[in-house]
XYZ file of C-alpha atoms in Angstrom:
620
model
C 0.000 0.000 0.000
C 2.772 2.408 0.995
C 4.829 1.442 -2.065
C 1.914 2.559 -4.255
C 1.836 5.918 -2.501
C -1.361 5.276 -0.542
C -1.307 6.495 3.060
C -2.835 4.002 5.517
C -5.687 5.244 7.666
C -6.357 4.422 11.326
C -8.387 1.313 10.443
C -5.502 -0.136 8.446
C -3.045 0.650 11.240
C -5.232 -1.068 13.835
C -5.653 -4.173 11.663
C -1.910 -4.333 10.960
C -0.983 -3.882 14.628
C -3.451 -6.559 15.701
C -1.911 -8.926 13.133
C 1.572 -8.270 14.561
C 0.238 -8.875 18.069
C -1.278 -12.199 17.040
C 1.887 -13.403 15.286
C 4.430 -11.912 17.699
C 6.119 -9.921 14.898
C 7.817 -7.258 17.019
C 10.031 -5.835 14.237
C 7.061 -5.344 11.912
C 5.131 -3.824 14.786
C 7.891 -1.279 15.363
C 7.900 -0.380 11.666
C 4.152 0.200 11.776
C 4.619 2.318 14.914
C 7.101 4.483 12.979
C 4.546 4.851 10.195
C 1.942 5.913 12.761
C 4.319 8.628 13.988
C 5.023 9.753 10.413
C 1.270 9.895 9.759
C 0.666 12.103 12.797
C -1.818 9.659 14.336
C -0.081 9.079 17.670
C -2.829 10.941 19.506
C -5.509 8.577 18.214
C -6.653 6.615 21.264
C -7.710 3.529 19.292
C -4.324 3.255 17.567
C -2.504 3.864 20.861
C -4.501 1.093 22.504
C -3.507 -1.237 19.662
C 0.144 -0.251 20.078
C 0.030 -1.052 23.805
C -1.575 -4.411 23.026
C 0.944 -5.199 20.283
C 3.983 -4.458 22.426
C 2.539 -6.487 25.267
C 1.835 -9.520 23.086
C 5.366 -9.215 21.651
C 6.798 -9.140 25.206
C 8.225 -5.613 24.950
C 6.926 -4.208 28.232
C 9.082 -1.003 28.261
C 7.732 0.103 24.858
C 4.164 -0.642 25.951
C 4.750 1.484 29.060
C 6.204 4.296 26.946
C 3.155 4.373 24.666
C 0.748 4.202 27.607
C 2.541 6.941 29.558
C 2.546 9.174 26.474
C -1.208 8.932 25.919
C -2.959 12.255 26.522
C -6.324 10.529 26.705
C -7.040 7.095 28.120
C -10.254 5.120 28.237
C -11.179 1.871 29.977
C -9.732 -0.074 27.050
C -6.374 1.694 27.487
C -6.122 0.811 31.165
C -7.291 -2.747 30.553
C -4.737 -3.177 27.742
C -1.899 -2.027 30.023
C -3.143 -4.327 32.763
C -3.051 -7.211 30.276
C 0.510 -6.296 29.229
C 1.763 -6.707 32.776
C -0.300 -9.831 33.422
C 0.822 -11.580 30.231
C 4.462 -10.887 31.014
C 4.461 -12.057 34.630
C 4.427 -8.579 36.208
C 1.589 -9.292 38.622
C 2.206 -6.487 41.135
C 2.316 -3.878 38.330
C -0.894 -5.298 36.851
C -2.659 -4.964 40.183
C -1.299 -1.413 40.569
C -2.746 -0.454 37.170
C -6.111 -1.916 38.131
C -6.181 0.000 41.404
C -5.229 3.235 39.581
C -8.028 2.928 37.010
C -10.394 5.908 37.335
C -13.343 3.806 36.198
C -13.763 0.051 36.292
C -16.357 -1.895 34.328
C -17.076 -5.607 34.124
C -14.430 -6.003 31.400
C -11.781 -4.517 33.714
C -12.774 -6.729 36.619
C -12.797 -9.835 34.437
C -9.394 -8.851 33.053
C -7.781 -8.553 36.488
C -9.454 -11.748 37.742
C -8.240 -13.603 34.657
C -4.788 -12.060 35.111
C -4.727 -13.340 38.696
C -5.438 -16.861 37.512
C -2.884 -16.584 34.711
C -0.239 -15.707 37.294
C -1.332 -18.512 39.669
C -2.697 -15.973 42.173
C -5.770 -18.098 42.743
C -6.722 -16.742 46.159
C -6.369 -13.183 44.834
C -8.745 -14.078 42.003
C -11.425 -15.162 44.484
C -10.973 -12.019 46.577
C -11.225 -9.828 43.470
C -14.408 -11.651 42.498
C -15.935 -10.750 45.863
C -14.861 -7.144 45.250
C -16.575 -7.211 41.878
C -19.777 -8.379 43.532
C -19.573 -5.604 46.138
C -19.384 -3.090 43.283
C -22.720 -4.413 42.054
C -21.347 -5.755 38.774
C -22.755 -8.961 37.325
C -20.418 -11.819 36.624
C -20.609 -13.623 33.309
C -19.256 -16.728 31.637
C -15.740 -15.275 31.465
C -15.825 -14.659 35.214
C -16.986 -18.200 35.844
C -14.233 -19.694 33.695
C -11.626 -17.826 35.748
C -13.213 -18.917 39.038
C -13.304 -22.553 37.966
C -9.630 -22.330 37.042
C -8.852 -20.745 40.427
C -10.642 -23.509 42.341
C -8.748 -26.130 40.372
C -5.483 -24.337 41.054
C -6.193 -24.274 44.788
C -7.204 -27.969 44.674
C -10.003 -27.046 47.068
C -12.778 -29.583 46.476
C -15.228 -27.998 48.915
C -14.857 -24.577 47.300
C -15.065 -26.143 43.835
C -18.419 -27.697 44.675
C -19.683 -24.371 46.029
C -18.693 -22.452 42.897
C -20.155 -25.162 40.681
C -23.453 -25.157 42.587
C -23.604 -21.371 42.501
C -22.970 -21.313 38.763
C -25.672 -23.908 38.154
C -28.148 -21.977 40.313
C -27.375 -18.801 38.373
C -27.918 -20.498 35.047
C -24.341 -20.017 33.901
C -22.837 -22.291 31.318
C -25.776 -24.636 30.946
C -25.087 -25.043 27.232
C -21.506 -23.799 27.203
C -18.920 -26.325 26.090
C -16.133 -24.188 27.567
C -17.775 -24.039 30.996
C -18.633 -27.734 30.961
C -15.060 -28.688 30.111
C -13.742 -26.309 32.773
C -15.941 -27.911 35.436
C -14.609 -31.361 34.523
C -11.043 -30.046 34.577
C -11.578 -28.303 37.937
C -12.739 -31.481 39.645
C -9.890 -33.433 38.041
C -7.342 -30.977 39.448
C -9.017 -31.265 42.853
C -8.345 -34.998 42.731
C -11.950 -36.206 42.924
C -12.544 -38.872 40.294
C -16.157 -39.233 41.419
C -16.961 -35.540 40.891
C -14.966 -35.473 37.666
C -16.905 -38.402 36.216
C -20.245 -36.920 37.323
C -19.394 -33.624 35.638
C -18.266 -35.462 32.507
C -21.427 -37.576 32.367
C -23.594 -34.447 32.729
C -22.161 -32.829 29.592
C -24.696 -32.614 26.781
C -21.939 -32.731 24.181
C -18.642 -34.459 24.835
C -15.846 -33.359 22.541
C -12.192 -34.336 22.358
C -11.242 -31.844 25.092
C -13.664 -33.339 27.632
C -12.622 -36.911 26.820
C -8.937 -35.952 27.100
C -9.460 -34.292 30.502
C -11.314 -37.331 31.826
C -8.666 -39.679 30.470
C -5.937 -37.600 32.139
C -7.839 -37.773 35.442
C -7.794 -41.569 35.292
C -4.130 -41.616 34.271
C -3.040 -39.337 37.127
C -5.175 -40.978 39.792
C -3.225 -42.316 42.763
C -5.786 -44.937 43.739
C -4.949 -47.422 40.997
C -7.613 -46.177 38.568
C -5.084 -46.060 35.759
C -6.394 -49.317 34.332
C -9.803 -47.664 33.822
C -8.096 -45.269 31.426
C -7.635 -48.101 28.915
C -11.332 -48.957 28.894
C -12.216 -45.273 28.749
C -9.977 -44.809 25.701
C -11.858 -47.610 23.946
C -15.192 -46.018 24.875
C -14.009 -42.726 23.412
C -13.145 -44.333 20.095
C -16.453 -46.222 20.088
C -18.173 -42.824 20.303
C -16.375 -41.770 17.140
C -13.956 -39.385 18.858
C -10.581 -39.402 17.136
C -7.750 -39.156 19.706
C -5.514 -36.095 19.559
C -2.001 -35.431 20.780
C -3.129 -34.595 24.334
C -5.276 -37.735 24.413
C -2.311 -39.925 23.531
C -0.190 -38.198 26.191
C -2.798 -39.038 28.846
C -3.177 -42.625 27.621
C 0.593 -43.128 27.664
C 0.775 -41.632 31.160
C -1.772 -44.238 32.264
C 0.397 -46.980 30.780
C 3.384 -45.550 32.653
C 1.489 -45.377 35.946
C 0.365 -48.994 35.651
C 3.622 -50.190 34.024
C 1.594 -52.022 31.378
C 4.233 -52.412 28.677
C 2.056 -54.074 26.029
C -0.638 -51.410 26.375
C 2.119 -48.810 26.118
C 3.571 -50.328 22.961
C 0.118 -50.506 21.419
C -0.543 -46.858 22.259
C 2.872 -45.904 20.858
C 2.018 -47.612 17.564
C -1.363 -45.868 17.454
C 0.178 -42.455 18.090
C 2.839 -43.069 15.436
C 0.192 -44.111 12.899
C -1.682 -40.874 13.620
C 1.406 -38.853 12.697
C 1.811 -37.147 16.071
C 5.074 -38.761 17.182
C 7.190 -37.249 14.409
C 5.994 -33.701 15.077
C 5.398 -33.540 18.832
C 8.316 -33.112 21.213
C 5.957 -33.470 24.189
C 4.621 -36.788 22.912
C 8.125 -38.082 22.241
C 9.170 -37.246 25.801
C 6.030 -38.933 27.120
C 6.837 -42.137 25.212
C 10.391 -42.193 26.623
C 8.947 -41.757 30.111
C 6.411 -44.528 29.499
C 9.012 -47.070 28.410
C 11.221 -46.149 31.357
C 8.393 -46.665 33.830
C 7.385 -49.899 32.128
C 10.854 -51.312 32.731
C 12.191 -51.134 29.194
C 15.018 -48.559 29.035
C 16.187 -50.080 25.745
C 12.896 -49.055 24.114
C 13.214 -45.618 25.732
C 16.677 -45.212 24.170
C 15.391 -46.326 20.766
C 12.643 -43.682 20.820
C 15.118 -41.073 22.058
C 17.544 -41.801 19.200
C 14.746 -41.485 16.626
C 13.536 -38.086 17.849
C 14.358 -35.333 15.318
C 14.500 -32.742 18.097
C 15.476 -33.093 21.748
C 15.219 -30.816 24.762
C 16.403 -31.037 28.371
C 13.222 -32.925 29.295
C 14.087 -35.545 26.650
C 17.533 -36.092 28.156
C 16.183 -36.126 31.708
C 13.527 -38.680 30.726
C 16.188 -40.984 29.281
C 18.424 -40.573 32.346
C 15.476 -41.369 34.637
C 14.684 -44.472 32.548
C 18.223 -45.745 33.057
C 18.489 -44.729 36.721
C 15.205 -46.283 37.814
C 15.968 -49.546 36.043
C 19.320 -50.134 37.711
C 21.527 -48.814 34.893
C 23.402 -46.142 36.837
C 26.473 -46.166 34.594
C 24.344 -45.751 31.460
C 22.641 -42.797 33.171
C 26.073 -41.246 33.799
C 27.085 -41.896 30.195
C 23.913 -40.175 28.962
C 24.715 -37.189 31.174
C 28.153 -36.866 29.579
C 26.653 -37.085 26.096
C 24.052 -34.473 27.070
C 26.797 -32.085 28.181
C 28.648 -32.594 24.880
C 25.440 -31.683 23.039
C 25.374 -28.337 24.849
C 22.611 -28.982 27.373
C 23.123 -27.801 30.952
C 21.796 -30.136 33.663
C 19.171 -28.927 36.095
C 18.323 -30.110 39.589
C 16.108 -32.859 38.142
C 19.031 -34.239 36.137
C 21.241 -34.360 39.205
C 18.583 -35.987 41.393
C 18.060 -38.724 38.791
C 21.796 -39.425 38.587
C 22.107 -39.538 42.375
C 19.053 -41.804 42.572
C 20.653 -44.276 40.179
C 24.004 -44.191 41.964
C 22.313 -44.573 45.341
C 20.371 -47.643 44.277
C 23.548 -49.102 42.795
C 25.407 -48.501 46.069
C 28.055 -46.347 44.342
C 28.844 -44.005 47.218
C 32.063 -42.461 45.884
C 30.551 -41.773 42.442
C 27.521 -40.216 44.110
C 29.572 -37.825 46.243
C 31.716 -36.979 43.213
C 28.636 -36.163 41.129
C 27.123 -34.029 43.894
C 30.288 -31.938 44.128
C 30.460 -31.609 40.345
C 26.840 -30.443 40.104
C 27.680 -27.557 42.448
C 31.230 -26.676 41.377
C 31.069 -27.384 37.621
C 27.425 -26.673 36.813
C 26.510 -24.026 39.380
C 23.530 -25.868 40.832
C 22.343 -24.949 44.299
C 22.053 -28.010 46.573
C 18.388 -29.029 46.501
C 16.394 -31.021 49.017
C 16.037 -33.731 46.368
C 19.812 -34.057 46.023
C 20.335 -34.082 49.784
C 17.705 -36.800 50.254
C 19.495 -38.909 47.653
C 22.743 -38.435 49.569
C 21.001 -39.477 52.791
C 19.743 -42.561 50.967
C 23.201 -43.297 49.565
C 24.885 -43.049 52.971
C 22.157 -45.040 54.724
C 22.222 -47.878 52.178
C 25.968 -48.274 52.648
C 25.567 -48.422 56.433
C 26.899 -44.958 57.270
C 23.968 -44.243 59.559
C 25.788 -41.639 61.666
C 26.715 -39.615 58.585
C 23.200 -39.927 57.151
C 21.627 -38.667 60.371
C 24.127 -35.805 60.623
C 23.292 -34.749 57.053
C 19.574 -34.676 57.844
C 20.141 -32.613 60.985
C 22.406 -30.196 59.087
C 19.738 -29.492 56.465
C 16.551 -27.642 57.530
C 14.816 -28.958 54.401
C 15.655 -32.575 55.255
C 14.758 -32.113 58.916
C 11.246 -31.192 57.837
C 10.987 -33.953 55.242
C 9.226 -37.221 56.040
C 10.969 -39.074 53.209
C 14.446 -38.297 54.570
C 13.604 -39.697 57.999
C 11.789 -42.713 56.507
C 14.866 -43.461 54.403
C 17.043 -43.549 57.497
C 14.401 -45.512 59.418
C 14.390 -48.233 56.732
C 18.188 -48.425 56.942
C 17.958 -48.785 60.729
C 15.876 -51.932 60.162
C 18.359 -53.277 57.614
C 21.327 -52.685 59.906
C 19.589 -53.560 63.199
C 19.746 -50.160 64.919
C 16.472 -49.911 66.895
C 17.482 -46.910 69.038
C 18.221 -44.722 66.037
C 15.119 -46.134 64.364
C 12.990 -44.949 67.279
C 14.415 -41.423 66.893
C 13.602 -41.457 63.185
C 10.083 -42.748 63.779
C 9.440 -40.062 66.392
C 10.409 -37.353 63.890
C 8.072 -38.850 61.302
C 5.257 -38.967 63.878
C 5.823 -35.251 64.558
C 5.814 -34.324 60.876
C 3.029 -36.639 59.722
C 1.106 -38.333 62.562
C -0.985 -40.471 60.194
C 1.977 -41.802 58.183
C 1.385 -45.552 58.291
C 4.797 -46.385 56.834
C 6.684 -45.217 59.923
C 4.555 -47.424 62.194
C 5.029 -50.432 59.926
C 8.807 -50.054 59.542
C 9.260 -49.477 63.280
C 7.165 -52.557 64.077
C 9.224 -54.556 61.565
C 12.409 -53.260 63.154
C 11.296 -54.431 66.603
C 10.226 -57.790 65.188
C 13.558 -58.266 63.417
C 15.402 -58.091 66.763
C 12.811 -60.199 68.614
C 11.178 -57.367 70.559
C 7.658 -58.719 70.031
C 6.027 -56.764 72.850
C 7.267 -53.502 71.329
C 6.079 -54.579 67.871
C 2.668 -55.369 69.367
C 2.621 -51.986 71.134
C 3.206 -50.191 67.816
C 0.370 -52.133 66.149
C -1.990 -51.233 69.003
C -0.925 -47.604 68.737
C -1.875 -47.687 65.047
C -5.302 -49.047 65.945
C -5.794 -46.441 68.659
C -4.854 -43.603 66.290
C -6.932 -45.108 63.440
C -3.828 -45.351 61.265
C -4.333 -47.982 58.596
C -1.535 -49.756 56.769
C -1.917 -49.596 53.028
C -2.483 -53.176 51.854
C 0.075 -54.683 49.528
C -1.311 -54.767 46.005
C 0.286 -56.087 42.821
C -0.924 -56.359 39.260
C 0.175 -58.055 36.083
C -0.827 -57.419 32.465
C -1.633 -60.528 30.428
C -3.167 -60.585 26.936
C -4.418 -57.018 27.268
C -6.059 -57.555 30.663
C -4.775 -56.350 34.035
C -5.049 -58.800 36.950
C -4.842 -57.483 40.527
C -3.725 -59.341 43.633
C -3.933 -58.173 47.257
C -1.741 -59.697 49.961
C -3.542 -62.412 51.920
C -6.783 -62.134 49.946
C -8.287 -64.753 47.682
C -10.673 -62.947 45.338
C -9.014 -63.910 42.083
C -11.115 -66.530 40.238
C -8.075 -68.800 39.856
C -6.720 -68.390 43.383
C -7.006 -72.118 44.144
C -4.901 -73.094 41.136
C -2.454 -70.292 41.948
C -1.971 -71.528 45.523
C -1.476 -75.101 44.344
C 1.158 -73.965 41.854
C 2.750 -71.791 44.540
C 3.172 -74.805 46.839
C 4.915 -76.757 44.082
C 7.147 -73.794 43.292
C 8.027 -73.295 46.967
C 9.283 -76.886 47.179
C 11.566 -76.266 44.196
C 12.736 -73.012 45.798
C 13.622 -74.770 49.053
C 15.602 -77.373 47.116
C 17.506 -74.459 45.555
C 18.358 -73.043 48.980
C 15.443 -70.737 49.788
C 14.971 -70.053 53.518
C 12.055 -67.723 54.416
C 13.080 -64.502 56.158
C 10.385 -64.474 58.828
C 11.678 -61.237 60.379
C 9.456 -59.513 57.811
C 6.381 -60.696 59.746
C 5.557 -58.415 62.683
C 3.015 -60.785 64.256
C 4.271 -63.053 67.050
C 2.969 -66.302 65.569
C 4.405 -69.747 64.839
C 7.171 -69.972 62.225
C 4.949 -71.986 59.908
C 2.271 -69.307 60.026
C 4.856 -66.627 59.287
C 6.003 -68.554 56.226
C 2.393 -68.856 55.062
C 1.892 -65.093 55.443
C 5.033 -64.387 53.415
C 4.058 -66.780 50.640
C 0.754 -64.941 50.170
C 2.340 -61.552 49.535
C 0.715 -59.975 46.500
C 3.758 -59.974 44.206
C 4.333 -63.692 44.853
C 0.755 -64.464 43.768
C 1.084 -62.264 40.668
C 4.367 -63.902 39.656
C 2.942 -67.412 39.983
C -0.131 -66.448 37.967
C 2.164 -65.003 35.312
C 4.167 -68.231 35.175
C 0.941 -70.221 34.795
C -0.437 -67.970 32.055
C 2.540 -67.444 29.746
C 4.773 -69.559 27.574
C 8.141 -70.825 28.856
C 10.861 -68.218 28.479
C 8.542 -65.202 28.452
C 9.418 -62.293 30.725
C 7.089 -61.792 33.698
C 6.298 -58.147 34.555
C 4.680 -57.241 37.882
C 3.938 -53.901 39.541
C 3.587 -53.466 43.312
C 2.301 -50.426 45.189
C 4.668 -50.891 48.156
C 8.352 -51.643 48.620
C 9.218 -55.317 48.047
C 10.138 -56.977 51.356
C 13.517 -58.669 51.736
C 11.956 -62.144 51.753
C 10.050 -61.638 48.494
C 13.182 -60.130 46.977
C 15.228 -63.202 47.907
C 12.411 -65.514 46.816
C 12.054 -63.856 43.414
C 15.781 -64.183 42.754
C 15.520 -67.928 43.348
C 12.302 -68.198 41.298
C 14.031 -66.556 38.322
C 16.725 -69.208 38.579
C 14.582 -72.322 39.034
C 12.101 -71.426 36.257
C 14.674 -69.901 33.895
C 12.759 -66.677 33.398
C 13.435 -62.964 33.657
C 11.070 -61.395 36.189
C 10.660 -57.615 36.268
C 9.082 -56.104 39.383
C 8.401 -52.396 39.789
C 7.820 -51.507 43.434
C 7.395 -48.102 45.083
C 11.165 -47.711 45.216
C 12.543 -48.828 41.842
C 12.634 -51.512 39.156
C 14.029 -54.955 39.937
C 15.163 -57.073 36.983
C 15.561 -60.637 38.287
C 17.513 -63.019 36.059
C 19.601 -66.161 36.674
C 19.172 -65.784 40.433
C 20.417 -62.197 40.532
C 18.727 -58.789 40.720
C 19.714 -55.652 38.833
C 19.558 -53.667 42.080
C 22.499 -55.596 43.512
C 20.402 -56.008 46.666
C 20.348 -52.212 47.199
C 16.753 -50.987 47.203
């Protein structure tokens, strides 16, 4: 237009500036600003508002401020645009200052500052501003509601979420709004209530890909073992004619990772690849690496990593975690060196993963060396995660004094249940009940309802024959209504997930499983297996203790896997708790007598049992 000698008018300038704002073309925006100056239109309030918006969207806050400060006239749009500039660029205090300085506030201004609060994770501020809006007599609308739903989800306050939802329904908001309906589902999912999430999902008149993806993610991220329901839900989604998108595949793969269902994960990987998402999505590629790592197949994780056209720090960290959690500490270190050569700087997560792998491999000197290097060579500040790994490393090697001193020297570790539980577990392993009592007392102070501390302390007493003390701890649990989480294991066979609970007999083939278990136990004894009855805290006869141990959930799952698969096939089991020392010893012998590899993922790590040995080297 300018080449042809035609001078743009204010409408053209506004359209051009809005286009630059949408595309983030700062250089073009500056050129248009120069043309505005040359045209003598800098005093036009509409153009000035567009300039403020453009600079804000292009992340040039100083230029936006300069335009705003130079405006002779400002309207509500001007103030709201400047507020948005600060909010979009993380300048929350300046955004709030602009809002408070506004000479006149309308519903658009209030909604803008409430939305800005949510965008900057100031969820409580958003709720307080909403109350202020009501006091001003202004009506809220759908935009207000969307911000409030996001705030409730951010606060993870289920009670408040239900109140806001009920209030919105009573006010007739969002009855036919897809955006509101999806936001309600997402809010309940973030609050961790699967029941409310499913109710909200079922109440939607129209269920699109977004709603299905949110619901699938809720199942995948659930901590109560609902991950397996994600697989069925995915099938239901496809039956409804909904084509999965990138986010859907991410959630489905996360569910596979949570449940460690390798075959489901491979199937989902193939589906995502066939849909064309894997080649173009860095997020999906990272998710697949994570899935294979958590399903106990670091070799598959490495294969996916090598095939990725683009990699980021998360990609490298995911690969390092896959190695570290599967007992390949040296491969994790090798990947770190390769990462450094590629120009990536490690973060705290990288260091924690390396230390985790070295700790579980019992490599104390390498762990201390890496910790020093992370601080001296890479400028990382010591994090609580790193320090907890060092506590774990020292405790596993029997340096209980040093581990306790490290905890006491770190305020973060002193206030961390995991650090004390780590040392408490080591006290059981090394027979140090007095130190164990100190650790348990600190856990009781920090988290009175933490069942793990009661259980480990009772086990510690039982291991040294102090049955009256073990009984006292159990009675204390009953008195305080502290319930031990039952041991639960599951195994994936032919696309179905089978669950076993310690001591229970609900599986339809439990009789056959127990018969096979008895036969296997005889073979194990012939191979040298002696039950470690110190893992039983009840003061009962030795024979009863052995019976209790044999009915641990992972033992039942392994036997069922042996019954249901062909000779030579790898058995893969997931357990919600840490594998006890007896089951660990038993599984090593089972792998030898049946000639199979057995992979067990417990709450601590992966154990790859093969030829009578475990990848953890008996450090777990």
